[in-house]
Amino acid sequence: MASSRMGSPTTSDATPSPGCALPLHSLLSSVLEEEEERGVAHIVEHLAFSATKKYTNHDIVKFLESIGAEFGACQNALTSSDETIYELLVPVDRPDLLSQAISVLAEFSSEVRVSTEDLEKERGAVLEEYRGGRNASGRMQDAHWILMFEGSKYAERLPIGLEKVIRTVTPQTVKKFYEKWYHLHNMAVVAVGDFADTRTVVELIKIHFGKKTSISLAPPFIPEFSVPSHSEPRFSCFVESEAAGSAVMVSCKVPVDQMRTVKHYRDSLAEAMFHCALNQRFFKISRRKDPPYFSCSSSADVLVRPVKAYIMTSTCRENGTVEALESMLMEVARIRVHGFSDREICIVRALMMSEIESAYLERDQMQSTSLRDECLQHFLRKEPVVGLEYEAQLQKTILPYISSEEVSRYAINFCTTCSCVIKIVEPQARATIGDLKTVLLKVKALEDEKSIPPWDEEHVPEEIVLEKPIPGRILEKSVYPGVGATELLLSNGIRICYKCTNFLDDQIIFTGFAYGGLSELCEDEYISCSMGSNISGEIGVFGYKPSILMDMLAGKRAEVSTKLGAYMRTFSGDCSPSDLETALQLVYQLFSTSVEPRDEEVKIVMQMTEEAIRAQERDPYTAFANRVRELNYGNSYFFRPVRLGDLKKVDPLRACRYFSNCFKDPSTFTVVIVGNIDPEASLPLVLQYLGGIPKPSRPVLDFSRDDLKGLPFKFPEAIVREVVRSPMVEAQCSVQLAFPVILKNSSMMEEIHFVGFLSKLLETKIMQVLRFKHGQIYSVSVSVFLGGNKPSRTGDVRGDISVNFSCNPDISSKLVDLALEEISYLQEHGPGVEDVSAILEIEQRAHENGLQENYYWLDRILRGYQSRAYFGDLSASFEIQDDGRTKVRKLLTPTSIQLALQRILPSPCKKQYTVVILMPQISRLKLLQSSLVFGSSRFSRDAKILAGAAGAMVLAISLWRYCRSALNS
């Protein structure tokens, strides 16, 4: 029978709705496949959720949804090169449900059914998962993996397999693989959660798994597959026309370390300190004048059972890969020559000490998934499970004695003679392998001559706030017992609401908001001001350059971020209770300092933005997303995509002035603080740093929520079906079907909750049709967008509900029609009783879990203030919202859902909708031929939509980093 390992139960007083993680871990993996089986391990994983001896026709999925465990989020599986993991996240407050969930895992171990019908249903889903991975990122990842493991079987056994095998493999081949490798001797069950009695759980595992017998009598021998080392580096210049940008990857393979003794643990700490210190340097280099890269990071990861890789990745400007590579290699060479400074090691030690202290404080509130991972590593690699208390004590004991020399020693693992693979990715071929080799020779010569200069340290101020502000006074105080919150109005006009919780001992979070945002700007100002957050962020919104502030915050768990939205500007923070003063100091600095643009920082931002725009234009989805916004939200400048020509219109001075004014007047802000707050210690800090923010002599950006300008968008009144064709290396197809939503002001509170239930129902039912019945998609999502409405307390709310999925381009229109048919059927006949019960249970579980989370309460209190029901009394606003939820839950029946579908969506749904379909570009001849056929169809045009959020223009460089290919069902 399977070995069972029980994690320590979590014992939090604030968890009335317990849950647990139940993974079944198997040593079966894709590396065991023969040539004709490539992809079968992953197919078996899919089939497990489809049908077993006891369950059929996706009854497992239906059962888990009926107990509030959503498909995907709470029930999933993973196939990698070395292992397969099935995982269920289930509630444990009913022993019968836990028993049934364990029985499901037991079915996976030896009772998966492999019939022709089952295989054909899942084949389409697996093919769609395969197609989804053949984008730019997937191609680059696969190419790097093959190069890394050249000469080993791992290079030939990507977990997704071969398209040919997925399309043609027989049930007999799949069944033979399953019967050969799925043996209980090579499996482990882990149960981690809030169990009242762990012995009972162990007995349940014994009962269900004790009845199972492996199909093969003797446990199969699982061979070890070696990865040959190489002293000469391997090079690759990968050209990817759809790449998000130019990138450099340096990977060096080393044997996997053991983790059995305290010495091993000490080594792992020193290694972690090395990567942390190196990443600190990389960040500072990226913020210098004319940096060699925009971002760079270092890490170590176990890629396959015998091999760990040291990996450096960077993103850089076009034609900048050679310079980026030289800078990366030069930095590790500098460390080999000079090492890290004592100051650098002190900073890293403080960072790691802060992290372990935070984990220790929250040891009784640890997520089940963290304990699960420890147990899985014990099964897979025999790592000891020592518990967080011992590990924290060990780490705090060892860290002070790890020297800079000990940390610097790990730079040798980035030596280019140690099984090194160097790869660059460019949208167009610029650099050559010869260029890369020249860089290696140059860096080696400088290192051999010891002519690389030491690292140049920056001066770091000791205090964030140089002159402490005069504390403010409390003018008004209100207590809301139903919310568990207290509200203060301070003398500078800022409103503070705080709620004390005990969910996480080391967390306080906060958000401050003020009405008035980018929607108030005219077209001439919009481009510049929407860049204000980006430009100011690079300069330093807290009065210090980001590279300096990083060192100032070392060892402190405090961070604050800002956002400029369409109707609001906000700041948000997350900190340890012991570092609340630091976090509030950052907020004080945000309000009391003005950002002044400097040429070098502005240049970096504009370069990054330009690269981001170029990357977007290469992405096949850009034209699709642009058309969606234009179609559903109008061709306003607010929704228009930013082009390279627009950057010339940006005035950095205007951008920074606007950003500074957004956070200038404290009297316009309401701040909500939630977490482990000690009022006696925290309130004096709030009064000093929030109440001490100076109020300007005149109001700055002081807007009434009811008088803000609305965004100019209107959903099309007729049916629109369009195809957007985009150049692609490999065929991709995405579909979005969208319907307008209008919620009447008179019944807003109830309708909002109905919309939430409808979206979950539609997601479940369309998934059942398109994946479980027809087997043609991998996943589907239904999203609701109501973000375009101004926060006025009057008028109806407009938005849309959209259905999103990817599929085979050839059947996209057919699948749209099937989705429409299902929605139409629900409008005409309503859902089944079991469908309503499932979505009620999912919503209830999500609600119960949320009640134990700080972020849930932060969001709820913010929504209380921003609700249309808010007129100065937070409790009244809460009561109206809670009453709305309770009323809708009581009313929720098949009939009420049917009526809501008719009321909230167009009825019938086929009379008003948009569909936008992203399709591969075809030749003009084929386009003409297809248009002739298409014209005779009953459809004018096909379509798909990717919902665009109204708000500030946000441009960011994707930080693409290689990771092990793993497939989730």
mmCIF file of N, CA, C and O in Angstrom, residues 9 121 123 151 158 221 230 243 540 575 582 603 613 677 697 758 795 809 922 966:
data_model
loop_
_atom_site.group_PDB
_atom_site.id
_atom_site.type_symbol
_atom_site.label_atom_id
_atom_site.label_comp_id
_atom_site.label_asym_id
_atom_site.label_seq_id
_atom_site.Cartn_x
_atom_site.Cartn_y
_atom_site.Cartn_z
ATOM 1 N N PRO A 9 -0.526 19.071 12.336
ATOM 2 C CA PRO A 9 -1.744 19.861 12.116
ATOM 3 C C PRO A 9 -1.511 21.308 12.504
ATOM 4 O O PRO A 9 -0.747 21.604 13.424
ATOM 5 N N LYS A 121 -12.078 11.621 -25.461
ATOM 6 C CA LYS A 121 -12.574 12.835 -24.808
ATOM 7 C C LYS A 121 -11.443 13.702 -24.270
ATOM 8 O O LYS A 121 -11.523 14.922 -24.296
ATOM 9 N N ARG A 123 -8.251 13.546 -25.355
ATOM 10 C CA ARG A 123 -7.224 13.814 -26.360
ATOM 11 C C ARG A 123 -7.266 15.281 -26.808
ATOM 12 O O ARG A 123 -6.232 15.939 -26.944
ATOM 13 N N GLY A 151 22.297 14.989 -24.710
ATOM 14 C CA GLY A 151 23.059 13.790 -24.379
ATOM 15 C C GLY A 151 22.417 12.939 -23.301
ATOM 16 O O GLY A 151 22.930 11.861 -22.979
ATOM 17 N N LEU A 158 10.215 15.744 -22.898
ATOM 18 C CA LEU A 158 9.443 16.862 -22.358
ATOM 19 C C LEU A 158 8.090 16.334 -21.892
ATOM 20 O O LEU A 158 7.464 15.508 -22.576
ATOM 21 N N PHE A 221 11.322 -1.406 -11.431
ATOM 22 C CA PHE A 221 12.591 -0.747 -11.147
ATOM 23 C C PHE A 221 12.619 0.589 -11.878
ATOM 24 O O PHE A 221 12.455 0.645 -13.095
ATOM 25 N N HIS A 230 29.991 18.658 -19.138
ATOM 26 C CA HIS A 230 30.809 19.095 -20.279
ATOM 27 C C HIS A 230 31.641 20.286 -19.855
ATOM 28 O O HIS A 230 31.151 21.215 -19.191
ATOM 29 N N ALA A 243 9.125 37.110 -29.441
ATOM 30 C CA ALA A 243 9.679 37.249 -28.093
ATOM 31 C C ALA A 243 9.277 38.569 -27.457
ATOM 32 O O ALA A 243 9.169 39.593 -28.136
ATOM 33 N N GLY A 540 12.291 57.488 -7.711
ATOM 34 C CA GLY A 540 12.168 57.252 -6.279
ATOM 35 C C GLY A 540 11.060 58.086 -5.684
ATOM 36 O O GLY A 540 11.231 59.290 -5.495
ATOM 37 N N CYS A 575 3.470 45.028 5.854
ATOM 38 C CA CYS A 575 4.618 45.099 6.755
ATOM 39 C C CYS A 575 4.431 44.180 7.947
ATOM 40 O O CYS A 575 3.325 43.691 8.228
ATOM 41 N N THR A 582 8.343 51.909 9.932
ATOM 42 C CA THR A 582 9.048 52.080 8.659
ATOM 43 C C THR A 582 8.069 52.242 7.505
ATOM 44 O O THR A 582 8.243 53.112 6.642
ATOM 45 N N LYS A 603 15.613 58.501 -18.919
ATOM 46 C CA LYS A 603 16.095 57.769 -20.085
ATOM 47 C C LYS A 603 15.878 56.272 -19.919
ATOM 48 O O LYS A 603 15.448 55.581 -20.848
ATOM 49 N N ILE A 613 6.744 48.400 -25.693
ATOM 50 C CA ILE A 613 5.835 48.632 -26.820
ATOM 51 C C ILE A 613 6.242 47.773 -28.015
ATOM 52 O O ILE A 613 5.397 47.170 -28.690
ATOM 53 N N ILE A 677 -2.594 44.379 14.819
ATOM 54 C CA ILE A 677 -2.347 45.751 15.289
ATOM 55 C C ILE A 677 -2.496 45.805 16.801
ATOM 56 O O ILE A 677 -3.499 45.344 17.356
ATOM 57 N N SER A 697 -2.127 74.436 1.773
ATOM 58 C CA SER A 697 -2.977 75.600 2.058
ATOM 59 C C SER A 697 -4.234 75.612 1.198
ATOM 60 O O SER A 697 -5.264 76.128 1.594
ATOM 61 N N LEU A 758 -23.772 33.873 -11.295
ATOM 62 C CA LEU A 758 -23.956 33.566 -12.720
ATOM 63 C C LEU A 758 -22.623 33.258 -13.393
ATOM 64 O O LEU A 758 -22.520 32.328 -14.206
ATOM 65 N N GLY A 795 -27.356 56.260 -10.782
ATOM 66 C CA GLY A 795 -27.267 55.719 -12.139
ATOM 67 C C GLY A 795 -27.036 54.217 -12.154
ATOM 68 O O GLY A 795 -26.610 53.604 -11.171
ATOM 69 N N PRO A 809 -8.019 26.394 -34.109
ATOM 70 C CA PRO A 809 -8.594 27.458 -34.950
ATOM 71 C C PRO A 809 -9.701 26.966 -35.873
ATOM 72 O O PRO A 809 -10.652 27.710 -36.152
ATOM 73 N N ILE A 922 -3.145 34.250 -42.718
ATOM 74 C CA ILE A 922 -2.986 33.332 -43.849
ATOM 75 C C ILE A 922 -2.623 34.134 -45.094
ATOM 76 O O ILE A 922 -2.731 35.353 -45.122
ATOM 77 N N ALA A 966 6.416 21.948 -16.516
ATOM 78 C CA ALA A 966 5.514 21.108 -15.751
ATOM 79 C C ALA A 966 4.110 21.387 -16.230
ATOM 80 O O ALA A 966 3.777 22.509 -16.564
#
